[in-house]
Structure formats: C-alpha cells, structure tokens
Tab-separated table of C-alpha atoms and ligand atoms in Angstrom:
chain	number	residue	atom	x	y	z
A	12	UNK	CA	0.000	0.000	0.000
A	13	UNK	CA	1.009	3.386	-0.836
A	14	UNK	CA	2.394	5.340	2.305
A	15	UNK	CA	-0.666	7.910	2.317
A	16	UNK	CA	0.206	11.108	4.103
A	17	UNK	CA	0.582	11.307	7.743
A	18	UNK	CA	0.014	13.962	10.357
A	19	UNK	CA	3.459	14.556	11.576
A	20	UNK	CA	4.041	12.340	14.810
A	21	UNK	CA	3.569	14.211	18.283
A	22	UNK	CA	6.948	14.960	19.640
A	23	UNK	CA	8.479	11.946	21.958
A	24	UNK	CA	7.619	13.085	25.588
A	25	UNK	CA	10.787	13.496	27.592
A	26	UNK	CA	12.851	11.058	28.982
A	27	UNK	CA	13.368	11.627	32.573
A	28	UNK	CA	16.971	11.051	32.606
A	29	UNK	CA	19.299	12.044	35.598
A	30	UNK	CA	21.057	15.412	34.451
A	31	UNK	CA	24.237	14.377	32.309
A	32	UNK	CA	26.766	16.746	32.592
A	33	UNK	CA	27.846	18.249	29.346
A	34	UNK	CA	30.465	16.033	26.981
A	35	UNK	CA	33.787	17.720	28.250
A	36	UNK	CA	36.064	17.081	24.665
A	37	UNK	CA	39.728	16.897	25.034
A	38	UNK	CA	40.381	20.040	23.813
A	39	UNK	CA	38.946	23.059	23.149
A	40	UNK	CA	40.446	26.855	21.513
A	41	UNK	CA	40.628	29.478	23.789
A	42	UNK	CA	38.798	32.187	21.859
A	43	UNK	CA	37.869	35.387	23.724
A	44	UNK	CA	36.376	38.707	22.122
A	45	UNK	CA	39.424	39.896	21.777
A	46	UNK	CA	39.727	37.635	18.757
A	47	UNK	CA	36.584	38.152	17.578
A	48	UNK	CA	36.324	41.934	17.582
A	49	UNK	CA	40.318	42.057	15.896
A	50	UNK	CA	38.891	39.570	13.186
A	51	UNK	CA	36.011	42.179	12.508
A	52	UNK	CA	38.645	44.995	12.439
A	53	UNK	CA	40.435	43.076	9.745
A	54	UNK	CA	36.991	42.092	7.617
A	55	UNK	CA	36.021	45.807	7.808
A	56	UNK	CA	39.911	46.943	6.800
A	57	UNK	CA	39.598	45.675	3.584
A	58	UNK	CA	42.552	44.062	4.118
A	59	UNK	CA	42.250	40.249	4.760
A	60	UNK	CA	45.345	38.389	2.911
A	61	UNK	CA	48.742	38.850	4.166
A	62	UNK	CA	49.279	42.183	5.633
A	63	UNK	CA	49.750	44.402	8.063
A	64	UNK	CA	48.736	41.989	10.573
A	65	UNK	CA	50.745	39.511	9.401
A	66	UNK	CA	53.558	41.202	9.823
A	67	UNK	CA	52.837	42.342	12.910
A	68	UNK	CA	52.274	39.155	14.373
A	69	UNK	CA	55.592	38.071	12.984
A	70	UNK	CA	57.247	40.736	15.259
A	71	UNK	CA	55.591	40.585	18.242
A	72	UNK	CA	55.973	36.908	17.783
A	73	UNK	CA	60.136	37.770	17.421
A	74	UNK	CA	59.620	39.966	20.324
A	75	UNK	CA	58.460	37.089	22.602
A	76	UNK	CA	61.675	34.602	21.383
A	77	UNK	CA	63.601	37.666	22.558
A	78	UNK	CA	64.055	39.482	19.179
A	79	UNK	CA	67.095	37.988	17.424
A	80	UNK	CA	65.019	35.578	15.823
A	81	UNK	CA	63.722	36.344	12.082
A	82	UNK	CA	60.014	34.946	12.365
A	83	UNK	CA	57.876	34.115	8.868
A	84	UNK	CA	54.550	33.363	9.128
A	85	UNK	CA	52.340	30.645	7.332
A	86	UNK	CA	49.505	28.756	6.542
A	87	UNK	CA	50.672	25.554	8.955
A	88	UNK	CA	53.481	24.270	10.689
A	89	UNK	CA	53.277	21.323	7.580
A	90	UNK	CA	54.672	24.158	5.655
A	91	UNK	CA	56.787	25.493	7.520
A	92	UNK	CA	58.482	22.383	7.723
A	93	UNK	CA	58.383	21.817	3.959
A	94	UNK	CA	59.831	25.486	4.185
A	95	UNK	CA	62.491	24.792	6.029
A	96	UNK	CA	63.978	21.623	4.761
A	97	UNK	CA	63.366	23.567	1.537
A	98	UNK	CA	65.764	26.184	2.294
A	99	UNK	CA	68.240	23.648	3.732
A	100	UNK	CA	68.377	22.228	0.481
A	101	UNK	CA	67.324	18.713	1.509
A	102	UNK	CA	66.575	16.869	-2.190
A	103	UNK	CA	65.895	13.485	-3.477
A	104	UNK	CA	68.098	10.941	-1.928
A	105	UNK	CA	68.525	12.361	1.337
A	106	UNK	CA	67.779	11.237	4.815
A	107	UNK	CA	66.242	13.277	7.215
A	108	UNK	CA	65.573	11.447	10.705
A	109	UNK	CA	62.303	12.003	12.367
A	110	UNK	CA	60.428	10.284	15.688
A	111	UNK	CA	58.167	7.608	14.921
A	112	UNK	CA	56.630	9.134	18.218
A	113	UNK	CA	54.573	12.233	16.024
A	114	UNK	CA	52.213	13.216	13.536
A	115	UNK	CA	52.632	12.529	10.276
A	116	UNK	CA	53.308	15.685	9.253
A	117	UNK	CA	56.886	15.731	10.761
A	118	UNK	CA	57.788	12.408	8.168
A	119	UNK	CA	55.354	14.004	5.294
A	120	UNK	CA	57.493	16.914	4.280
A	121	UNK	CA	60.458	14.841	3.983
A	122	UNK	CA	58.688	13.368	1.108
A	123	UNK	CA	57.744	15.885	-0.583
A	124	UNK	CA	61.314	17.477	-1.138
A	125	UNK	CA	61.856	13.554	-2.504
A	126	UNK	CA	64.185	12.531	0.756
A	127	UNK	CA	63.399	9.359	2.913
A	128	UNK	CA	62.191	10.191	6.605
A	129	UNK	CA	64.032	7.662	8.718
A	130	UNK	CA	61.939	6.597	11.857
A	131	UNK	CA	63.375	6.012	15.446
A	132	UNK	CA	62.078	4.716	18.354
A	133	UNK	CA	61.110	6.532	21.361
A	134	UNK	CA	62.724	7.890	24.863
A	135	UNK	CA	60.504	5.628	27.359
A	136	UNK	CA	60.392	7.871	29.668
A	137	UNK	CA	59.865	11.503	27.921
A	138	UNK	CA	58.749	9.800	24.263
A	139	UNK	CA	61.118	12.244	22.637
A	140	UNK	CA	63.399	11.080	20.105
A	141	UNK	CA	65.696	8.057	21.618
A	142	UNK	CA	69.337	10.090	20.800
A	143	UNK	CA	70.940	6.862	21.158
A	144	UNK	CA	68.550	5.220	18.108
A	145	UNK	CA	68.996	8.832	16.293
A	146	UNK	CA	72.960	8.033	16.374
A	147	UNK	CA	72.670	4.693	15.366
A	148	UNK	CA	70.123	5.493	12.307
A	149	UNK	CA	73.274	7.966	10.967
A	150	UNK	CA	73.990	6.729	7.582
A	151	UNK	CA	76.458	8.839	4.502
A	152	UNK	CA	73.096	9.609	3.369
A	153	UNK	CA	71.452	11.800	6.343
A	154	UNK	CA	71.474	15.003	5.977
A	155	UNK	CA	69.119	16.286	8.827
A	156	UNK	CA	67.126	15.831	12.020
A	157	UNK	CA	63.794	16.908	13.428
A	158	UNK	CA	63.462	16.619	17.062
A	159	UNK	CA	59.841	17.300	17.961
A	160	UNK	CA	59.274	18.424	21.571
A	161	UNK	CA	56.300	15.637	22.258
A	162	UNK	CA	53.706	17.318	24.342
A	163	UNK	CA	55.477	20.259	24.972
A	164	UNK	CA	58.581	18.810	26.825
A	165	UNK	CA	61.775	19.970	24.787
A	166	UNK	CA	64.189	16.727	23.878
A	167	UNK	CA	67.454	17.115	25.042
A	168	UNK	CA	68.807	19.809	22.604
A	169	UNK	CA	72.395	20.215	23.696
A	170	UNK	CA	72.822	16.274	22.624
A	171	UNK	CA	70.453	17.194	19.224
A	172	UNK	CA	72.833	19.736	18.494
A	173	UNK	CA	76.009	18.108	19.652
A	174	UNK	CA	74.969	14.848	17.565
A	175	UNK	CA	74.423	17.347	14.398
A	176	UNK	CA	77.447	18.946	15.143
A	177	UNK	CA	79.420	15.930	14.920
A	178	UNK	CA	77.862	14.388	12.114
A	179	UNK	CA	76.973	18.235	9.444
A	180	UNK	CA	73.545	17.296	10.221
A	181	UNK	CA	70.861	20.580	9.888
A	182	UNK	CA	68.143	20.671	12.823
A	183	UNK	CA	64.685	21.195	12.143
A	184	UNK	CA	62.903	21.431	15.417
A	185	UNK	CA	59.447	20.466	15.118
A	186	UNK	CA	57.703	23.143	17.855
A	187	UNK	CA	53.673	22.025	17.398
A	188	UNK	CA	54.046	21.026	20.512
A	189	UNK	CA	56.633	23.284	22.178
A	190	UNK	CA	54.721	27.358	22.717
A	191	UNK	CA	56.007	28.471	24.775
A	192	UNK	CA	58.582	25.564	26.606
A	193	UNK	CA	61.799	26.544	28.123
A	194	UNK	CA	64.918	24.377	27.777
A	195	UNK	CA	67.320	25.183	30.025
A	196	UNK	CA	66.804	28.603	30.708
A	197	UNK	CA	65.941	29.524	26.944
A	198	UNK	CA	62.887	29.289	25.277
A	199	UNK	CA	62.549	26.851	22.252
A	200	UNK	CA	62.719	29.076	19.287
A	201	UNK	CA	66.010	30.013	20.132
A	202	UNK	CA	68.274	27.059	20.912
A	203	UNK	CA	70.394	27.607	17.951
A	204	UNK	CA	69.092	24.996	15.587
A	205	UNK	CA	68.900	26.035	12.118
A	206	UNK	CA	65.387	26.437	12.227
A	207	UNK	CA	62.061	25.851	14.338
A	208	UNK	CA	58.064	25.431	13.603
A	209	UNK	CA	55.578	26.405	16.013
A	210	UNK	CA	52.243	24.756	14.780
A	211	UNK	CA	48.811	27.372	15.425
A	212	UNK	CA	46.432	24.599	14.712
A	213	UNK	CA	42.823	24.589	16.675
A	214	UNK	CA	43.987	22.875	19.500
A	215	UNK	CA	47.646	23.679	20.270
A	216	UNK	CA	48.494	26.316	22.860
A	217	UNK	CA	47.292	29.154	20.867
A	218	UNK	CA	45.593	28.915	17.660
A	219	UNK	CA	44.731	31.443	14.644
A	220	UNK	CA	42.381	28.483	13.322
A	221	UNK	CA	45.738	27.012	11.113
A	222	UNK	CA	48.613	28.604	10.713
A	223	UNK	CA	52.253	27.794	11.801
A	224	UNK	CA	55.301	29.993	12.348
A	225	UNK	CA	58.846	29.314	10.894
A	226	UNK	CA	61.903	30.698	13.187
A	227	UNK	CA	65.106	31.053	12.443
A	228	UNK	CA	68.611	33.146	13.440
A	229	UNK	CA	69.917	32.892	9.860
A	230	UNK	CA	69.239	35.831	7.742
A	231	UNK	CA	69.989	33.653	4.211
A	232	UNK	CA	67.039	30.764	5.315
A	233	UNK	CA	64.519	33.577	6.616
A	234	UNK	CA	64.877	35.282	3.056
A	235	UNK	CA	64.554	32.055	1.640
A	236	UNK	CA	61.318	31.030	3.315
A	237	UNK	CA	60.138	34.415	2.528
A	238	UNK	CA	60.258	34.060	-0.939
A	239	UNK	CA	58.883	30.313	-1.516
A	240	UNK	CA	56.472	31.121	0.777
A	241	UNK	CA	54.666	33.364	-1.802
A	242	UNK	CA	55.094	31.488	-4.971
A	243	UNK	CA	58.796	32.060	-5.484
A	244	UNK	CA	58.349	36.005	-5.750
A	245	UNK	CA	60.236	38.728	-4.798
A	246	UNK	CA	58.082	40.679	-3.010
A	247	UNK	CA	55.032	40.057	-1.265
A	248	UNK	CA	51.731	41.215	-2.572
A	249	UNK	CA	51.436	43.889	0.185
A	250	UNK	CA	55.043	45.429	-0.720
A	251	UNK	CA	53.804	45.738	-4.234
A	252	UNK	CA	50.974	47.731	-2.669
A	253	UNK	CA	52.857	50.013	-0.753
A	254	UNK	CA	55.949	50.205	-2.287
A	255	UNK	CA	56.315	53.395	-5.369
A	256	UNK	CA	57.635	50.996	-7.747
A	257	UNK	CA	54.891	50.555	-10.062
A	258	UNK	CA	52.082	48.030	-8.473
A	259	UNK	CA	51.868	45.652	-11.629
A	260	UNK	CA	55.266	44.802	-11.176
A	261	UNK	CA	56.599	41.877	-10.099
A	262	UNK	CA	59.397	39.119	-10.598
A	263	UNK	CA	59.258	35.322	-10.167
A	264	UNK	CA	62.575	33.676	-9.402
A	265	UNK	CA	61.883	30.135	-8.148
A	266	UNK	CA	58.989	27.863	-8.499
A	267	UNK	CA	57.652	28.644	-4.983
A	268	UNK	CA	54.539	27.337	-2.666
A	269	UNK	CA	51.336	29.079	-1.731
A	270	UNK	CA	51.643	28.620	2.173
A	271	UNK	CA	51.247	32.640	3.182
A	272	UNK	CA	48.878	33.156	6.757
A	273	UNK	CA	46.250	36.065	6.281
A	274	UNK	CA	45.334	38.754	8.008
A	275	UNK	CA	42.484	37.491	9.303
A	276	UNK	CA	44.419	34.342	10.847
A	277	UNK	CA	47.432	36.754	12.375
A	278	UNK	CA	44.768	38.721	13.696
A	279	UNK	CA	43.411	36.113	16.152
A	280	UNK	CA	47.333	34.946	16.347
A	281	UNK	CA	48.370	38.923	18.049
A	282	UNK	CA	45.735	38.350	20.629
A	283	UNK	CA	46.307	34.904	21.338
A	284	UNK	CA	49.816	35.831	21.609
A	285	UNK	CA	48.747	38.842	24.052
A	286	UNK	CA	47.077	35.638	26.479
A	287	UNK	CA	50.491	33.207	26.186
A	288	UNK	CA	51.672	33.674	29.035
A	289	UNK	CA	48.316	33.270	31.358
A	290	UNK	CA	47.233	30.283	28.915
A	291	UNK	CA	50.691	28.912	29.765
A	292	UNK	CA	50.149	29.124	33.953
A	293	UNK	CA	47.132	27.825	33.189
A	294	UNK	CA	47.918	24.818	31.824
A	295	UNK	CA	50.758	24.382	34.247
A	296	UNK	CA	48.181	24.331	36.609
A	297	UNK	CA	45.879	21.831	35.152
A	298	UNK	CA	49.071	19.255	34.873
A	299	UNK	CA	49.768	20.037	38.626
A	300	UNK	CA	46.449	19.240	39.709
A	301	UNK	CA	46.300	16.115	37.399
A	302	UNK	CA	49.941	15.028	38.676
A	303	UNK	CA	48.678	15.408	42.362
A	304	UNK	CA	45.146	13.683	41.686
A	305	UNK	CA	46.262	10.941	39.770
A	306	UNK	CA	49.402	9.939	42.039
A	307	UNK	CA	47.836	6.968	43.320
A	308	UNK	CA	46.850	5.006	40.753
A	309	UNK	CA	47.810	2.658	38.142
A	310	UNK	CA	49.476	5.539	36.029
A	311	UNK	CA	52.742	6.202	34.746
A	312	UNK	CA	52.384	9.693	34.560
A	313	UNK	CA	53.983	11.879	32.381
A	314	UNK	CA	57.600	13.043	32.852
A	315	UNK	CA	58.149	16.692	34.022
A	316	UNK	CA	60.797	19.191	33.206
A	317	UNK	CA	64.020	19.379	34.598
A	318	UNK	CA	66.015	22.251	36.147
A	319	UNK	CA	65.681	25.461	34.203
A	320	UNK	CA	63.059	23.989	31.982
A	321	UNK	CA	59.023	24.066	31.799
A	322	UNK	CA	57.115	22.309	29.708
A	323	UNK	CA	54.117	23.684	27.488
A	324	UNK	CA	51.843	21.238	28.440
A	325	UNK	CA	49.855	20.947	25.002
A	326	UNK	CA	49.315	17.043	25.944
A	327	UNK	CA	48.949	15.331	29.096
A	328	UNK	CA	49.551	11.392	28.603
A	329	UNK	CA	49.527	8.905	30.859
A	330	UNK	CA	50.144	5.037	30.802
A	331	UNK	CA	48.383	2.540	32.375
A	332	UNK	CA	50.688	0.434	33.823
A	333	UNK	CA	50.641	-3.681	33.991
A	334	UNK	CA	48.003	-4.763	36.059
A	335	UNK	CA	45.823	-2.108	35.643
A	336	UNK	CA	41.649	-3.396	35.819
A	337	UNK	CA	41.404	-2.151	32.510
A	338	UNK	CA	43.406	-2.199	29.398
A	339	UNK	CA	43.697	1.054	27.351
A	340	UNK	CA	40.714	0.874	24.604
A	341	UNK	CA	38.372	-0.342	27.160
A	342	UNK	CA	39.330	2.797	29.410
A	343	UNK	CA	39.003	5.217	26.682
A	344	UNK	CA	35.359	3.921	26.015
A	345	UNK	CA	34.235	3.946	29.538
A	346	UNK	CA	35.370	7.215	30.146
A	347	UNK	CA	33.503	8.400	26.880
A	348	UNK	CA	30.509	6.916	27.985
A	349	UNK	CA	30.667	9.027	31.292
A	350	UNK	CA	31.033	11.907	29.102
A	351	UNK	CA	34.924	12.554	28.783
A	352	UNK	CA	36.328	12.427	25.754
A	353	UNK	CA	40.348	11.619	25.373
A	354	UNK	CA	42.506	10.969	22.550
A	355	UNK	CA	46.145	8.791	21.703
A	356	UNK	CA	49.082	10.639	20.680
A	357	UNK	CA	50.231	9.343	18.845
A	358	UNK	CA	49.399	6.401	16.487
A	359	UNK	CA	53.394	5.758	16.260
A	360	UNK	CA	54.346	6.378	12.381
A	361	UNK	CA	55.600	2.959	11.748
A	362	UNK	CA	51.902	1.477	12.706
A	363	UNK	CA	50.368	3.674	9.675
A	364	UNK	CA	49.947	1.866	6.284
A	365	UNK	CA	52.012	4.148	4.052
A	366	UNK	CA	54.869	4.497	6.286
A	367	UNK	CA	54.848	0.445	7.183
A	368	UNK	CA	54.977	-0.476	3.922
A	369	UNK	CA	56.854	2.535	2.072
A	370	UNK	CA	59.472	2.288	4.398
A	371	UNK	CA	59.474	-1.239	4.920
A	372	UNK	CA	58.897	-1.120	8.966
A	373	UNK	CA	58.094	-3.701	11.443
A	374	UNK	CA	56.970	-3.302	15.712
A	375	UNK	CA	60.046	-4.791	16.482
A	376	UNK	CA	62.180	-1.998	15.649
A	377	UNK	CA	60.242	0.256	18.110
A	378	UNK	CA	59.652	-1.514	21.309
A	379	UNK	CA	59.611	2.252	23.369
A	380	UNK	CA	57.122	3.480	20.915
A	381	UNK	CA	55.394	0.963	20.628
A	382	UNK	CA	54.912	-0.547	24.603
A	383	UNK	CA	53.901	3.652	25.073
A	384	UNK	CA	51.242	3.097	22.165
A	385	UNK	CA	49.850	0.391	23.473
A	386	UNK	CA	49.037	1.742	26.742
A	387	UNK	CA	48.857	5.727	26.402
A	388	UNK	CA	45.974	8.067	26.492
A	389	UNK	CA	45.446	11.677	26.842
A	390	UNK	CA	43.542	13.166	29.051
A	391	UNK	CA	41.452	16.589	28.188
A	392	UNK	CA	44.061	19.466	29.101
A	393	UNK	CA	42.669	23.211	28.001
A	394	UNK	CA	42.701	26.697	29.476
A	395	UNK	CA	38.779	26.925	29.177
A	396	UNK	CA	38.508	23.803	31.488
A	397	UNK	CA	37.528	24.757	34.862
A	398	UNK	CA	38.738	23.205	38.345
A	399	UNK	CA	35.169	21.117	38.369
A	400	UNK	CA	35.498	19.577	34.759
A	401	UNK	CA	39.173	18.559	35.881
A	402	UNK	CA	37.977	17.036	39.318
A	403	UNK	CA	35.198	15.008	37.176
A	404	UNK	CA	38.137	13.641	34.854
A	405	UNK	CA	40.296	12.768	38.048
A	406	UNK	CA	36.932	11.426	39.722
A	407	UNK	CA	35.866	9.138	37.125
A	408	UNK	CA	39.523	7.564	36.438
A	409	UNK	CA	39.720	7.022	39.870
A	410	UNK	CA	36.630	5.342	39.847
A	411	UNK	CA	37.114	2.747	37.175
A	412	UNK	CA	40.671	2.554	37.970
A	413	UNK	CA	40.478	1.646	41.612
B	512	PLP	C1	49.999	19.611	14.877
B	512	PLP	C2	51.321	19.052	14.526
B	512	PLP	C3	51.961	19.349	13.306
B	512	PLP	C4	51.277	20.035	12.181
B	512	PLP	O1	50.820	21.293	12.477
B	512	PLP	P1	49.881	22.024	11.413
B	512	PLP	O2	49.925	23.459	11.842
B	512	PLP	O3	48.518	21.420	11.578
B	512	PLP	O4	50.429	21.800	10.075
B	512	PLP	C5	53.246	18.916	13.102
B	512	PLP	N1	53.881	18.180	14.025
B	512	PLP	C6	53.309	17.847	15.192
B	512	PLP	C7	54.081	17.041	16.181
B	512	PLP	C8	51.997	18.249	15.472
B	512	PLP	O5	51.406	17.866	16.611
C-alpha cells in the first residue's frame, strides 16, 4: 500500500533522565572577544590576505623569542616544515631522521622534497626522540634531524645539536608542541638549531584556526622562506601595494609554494599571543592538579621538566601500567561513555599503512614506541577547562581505575 500522508508524529515526551553533565572534549580553543572583535577589524579593513597583521604578528611573535630571531609566518606548521627543509636544500636521496613518536606531518614533508624520513624509536620515559637510536640510524646519506618536543617537553637539545654537530647534520625542530617551553633557561625558538616550527592549529596552545610559524637566526634561510612562501616572488603582494615601484610589477625567481597566513588568521594569532603567558600558567596548573590527583593510581604519569626547563603542556599522557583493571581501549570507552572524551598521541608512524609499507617497517624496531602506544591516552588538558570539569576527569579515572 502506498504510504498515504501522515500527520506529523507528536513529539516523543521526555525522557526523565538524571542530568548528564555536558560532553567535556579533550580540547577546546581558547577564543575570547578579543579575537573576535580584531577579526572584525580586519573584515572591515579591507585588508584580509597577508598584511599588516601579518607582519605584525611576525614581530611581536620575534619579540616574545627575545628578538634575534627572524620569524615568517604561514599557513601551517606542515609548511613550515616543507619550508624549512626547503631552504636547507634537503633533495631526493637524502635522509632526514624524524620520531616515529609524532604526527605525520613531521615524516610528510620529507617526502615531498623527494628525501626518505628515517623513523626512530622513542625515549621511554619523555617519548622524545631516543638520541641513542637517532645516532645509530646515521647513515652517509642523512642530511638532517627533526626533534619534535612531544607534548610540549623539549628533547634534550644540547645532545640534538652536539649529535648534528658531529655528524653536518641541519636541525629542524618540530615546535607544534613546544609554545612556549623553556629548555634550560631559553625558550625553544632560540636554541640555535637552524630552524624551528611552532604549529597554530585549533587545538595547540594558541591557535589562529591554522597557521604555523617558521623561526630562524639565519638571515639567508629567513629570506629564503620568505620568498617560496609566496610562490617564489620577490616581493610580497602587500610590498607591491605600498611600495612606489609601479604596483603591476613583479618578478618570479623560483617555483615557490602558496603557504602565506592572512590577516584574518594573524589577527586572532596577536591576541592569542597577548594571552600566552596566562594560557601557559594555566595549563601548568591543570598538569599540577592532574599530577597530584592521579598519584595513586595505576598511572605512569607523564615526565616533568628538569632544572631550568618548563614544559608547554599541550598534551597530558599517561600510561596505564601492567596490572591495571582495565586495558587502554576499554578505558578510553568507559570514560567516553561518562562523558569525557580523550585521545592517543600518537598512532606511532611505523603502525600507519604508508609508512609500514613505504618504508618497509616492522613493531620490532620500536619496542619504546610501541609498549607507550599500546598503553597511552590523553587526558582533556585546556585553558577553558575549569577546576570542576578537571575534578570530574580525576573522579571518574579514579573510579574505574580503583
Ligand atoms: C599539529 C602538529 C603538526 C602540524 O601542524 P599544522 O599546523 O597542523 O600543520 C606537526 N607536528 C606535530 C608534532 C603536530 O602535533
């Protein structure tokens, strides 16, 4: 029979279910209206594409790292990786070493300059690169490194850079993580590698939606960046707007990317910047009360920083240790059912299809990775989280933990 129509059906009466508390995620941007009213500003400037704000983001950014530091801006910390290795001349053939213990984004822009990334294993008890496995992976063939600074805990630079030193390796650091960490007194930014990429992505320590930033002391690689940042030409398009030579004019010397930041992105990136430093206590914070609630139970917690040093605290991970009364997958989904959502950084790279097979990669050659893999998970971490949605994360682990 034909469906004939209906009246539409009454709406469902409601379900008298206990309150639920709100789904807390495991992270969330910090966006004030501060943001939003320097985003309007821009709209109504008529100036949205790379700017003024751009640059001034770029120098207040400098300003932070102290001011020696040349600071480009772009479209993600993917390219300003790319950017980097780029102007480091890294080509086909050569082998750049990278942690298994990232995002695939570190390994990715190896590729695309037509080099091999070459995975190592873990630190167990930081997960940043394992120095020793760096030195061993060495071959004639590697020409660089990329520590990343996993969570926001910087890897042991002075060995990075001694271990580069030693063998004419370049040093990429790989800051996603790392806004603002401290390493021995300095901040990460300006360690004296040959370049570093903060990452501005949604849920890092400050965000301009994407967007990355490429830092560097050397005056040669900041030019560089410059230019293939904006299609391999001389001058950026608001130069040619400002400048008296004629507007039209313009001259293309290298087959260059499209990977500027806009306006409208710096502008949320100057006030974000403005709020570093009380999104950064805050955080601390949030790890302190985490390390203090979570002491007692079957955790490894994560590793702190050590004398002189801070860490960002863009991830909090913890592993459940043997004999915990649940294994990691099963914890994850009982703690989203309560409403708490977590995440697993990271999927090592060596576990991923394309790297497996393209680089020919088996468990075995990772045991740190992978025994951290196996039982890590993050726990929500954010400046927007208040004291209560932290207690009901600490509450509910202890719960089905104990
Ligand atoms: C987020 C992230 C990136 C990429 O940053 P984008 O700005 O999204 O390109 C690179 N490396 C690591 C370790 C990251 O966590």
């Amino acid at each position: 029979m034909p469906d004939a129509p209906t009246a539409p059906a009454p709406p469902a009466p409601a379900a008298a279910v206990p309150d639920t508390p709100p789904f807390l995620p495991f992270a969330v941007p910090d966006i004030g209206d501060e943001e939003i009213a320097a985003v309007l500003d821009c709209l109504r400037s008529g100036w949205i594409t790379t700017g003024p704000r751009t640059r001034q983001f770029e120098h207040d950014f400098a300003a932070y790292l102290g001011g020696a530091e040349h600071a480009i801006a772009v479209n993600s910390a993917t390219a300003g990786l790319h950017l980097a290795l780029e102007a480091l001349g890294i080509g086909p053939g050569d082998e750049v070493i990278v942690p298994t213990m990232t995002f695939t984004a570190t390994a990715e822009v190896v590729r695309y300059l037509g080099a091999h990334p070459v995975l190592v294993d873990a630190d167990p008890d930081t997960l940043n690169l394992d120095l020793a496995a760096a030195e061993a992976a060495i071959g004639p063939r590697t020409r660089a490194i990329i520590p990343v600074h996993y969570a926001g805990l910087a890897c042991d630079m002075a060995r990075v850079l001694a271990l580069a030193a030693a063998h004419q390796l370049k040093v990429v650091e790989d800051a996603a993580h790392a806004f603002p960490t401290l390493y021995q007194g300095r901040l990460v930014g300006t360690l004296g590698s040959d370049a570093t990429v903060f990452s501005f992505y949604a849920n890092k320590t400050m965000t301009t939606g994407e967007g990355g930033m490429v830092v560097t002391r050397d005056a040669d690689l900041a030019r560089r960046v410059r230019l293939m940042r904006i299609h391999g030409i001389s001058q950026d398009a608001f130069e040619r707007y400002t400048s008296t030579t004629p507007a039209w004019f313009y001259e293309v010397v290298a087959a260059g990317f499209k990977y500027n930041l806009t306006d409208l992105a710096a502008a949320i990136g100057i006030e974000q910047l403005r709020k570093i430093d009380g999104f950064s206590a805050r955080r601390q914070q949030l790890a302190q009360a985490y390390d203090a609630g979570l002491r007692d139970l079957p955790l490894r917690l994560p590793a702190g920083p050590g004398p002189g040093s801070s860490h960002a605290w863009h991830l909090y991970v913890v592993r459940l240790q043997a004999g915990a009364r649940l294994g990691r997958d099963e914890l994850i989904r009982r703690l989203s059912e309560r409403g708490i959502g977590t995440s697993v950084h990271f999927i090592p790279l060596h576990r991923h299809p394309f790297w497996r097979d393209s680089c020919a990669l088996a468990p075995a050659q990772f045991p740190a990775a992978e025994a951290a893999f196996e039982t890590m998970l993050t726990l929500p971490l954010y400046t927007r989280m208040s004291d209560a949605d932290q207690q009901r994360v600490i509450g509910n682990l202890r719960e089905l933990l104990t």
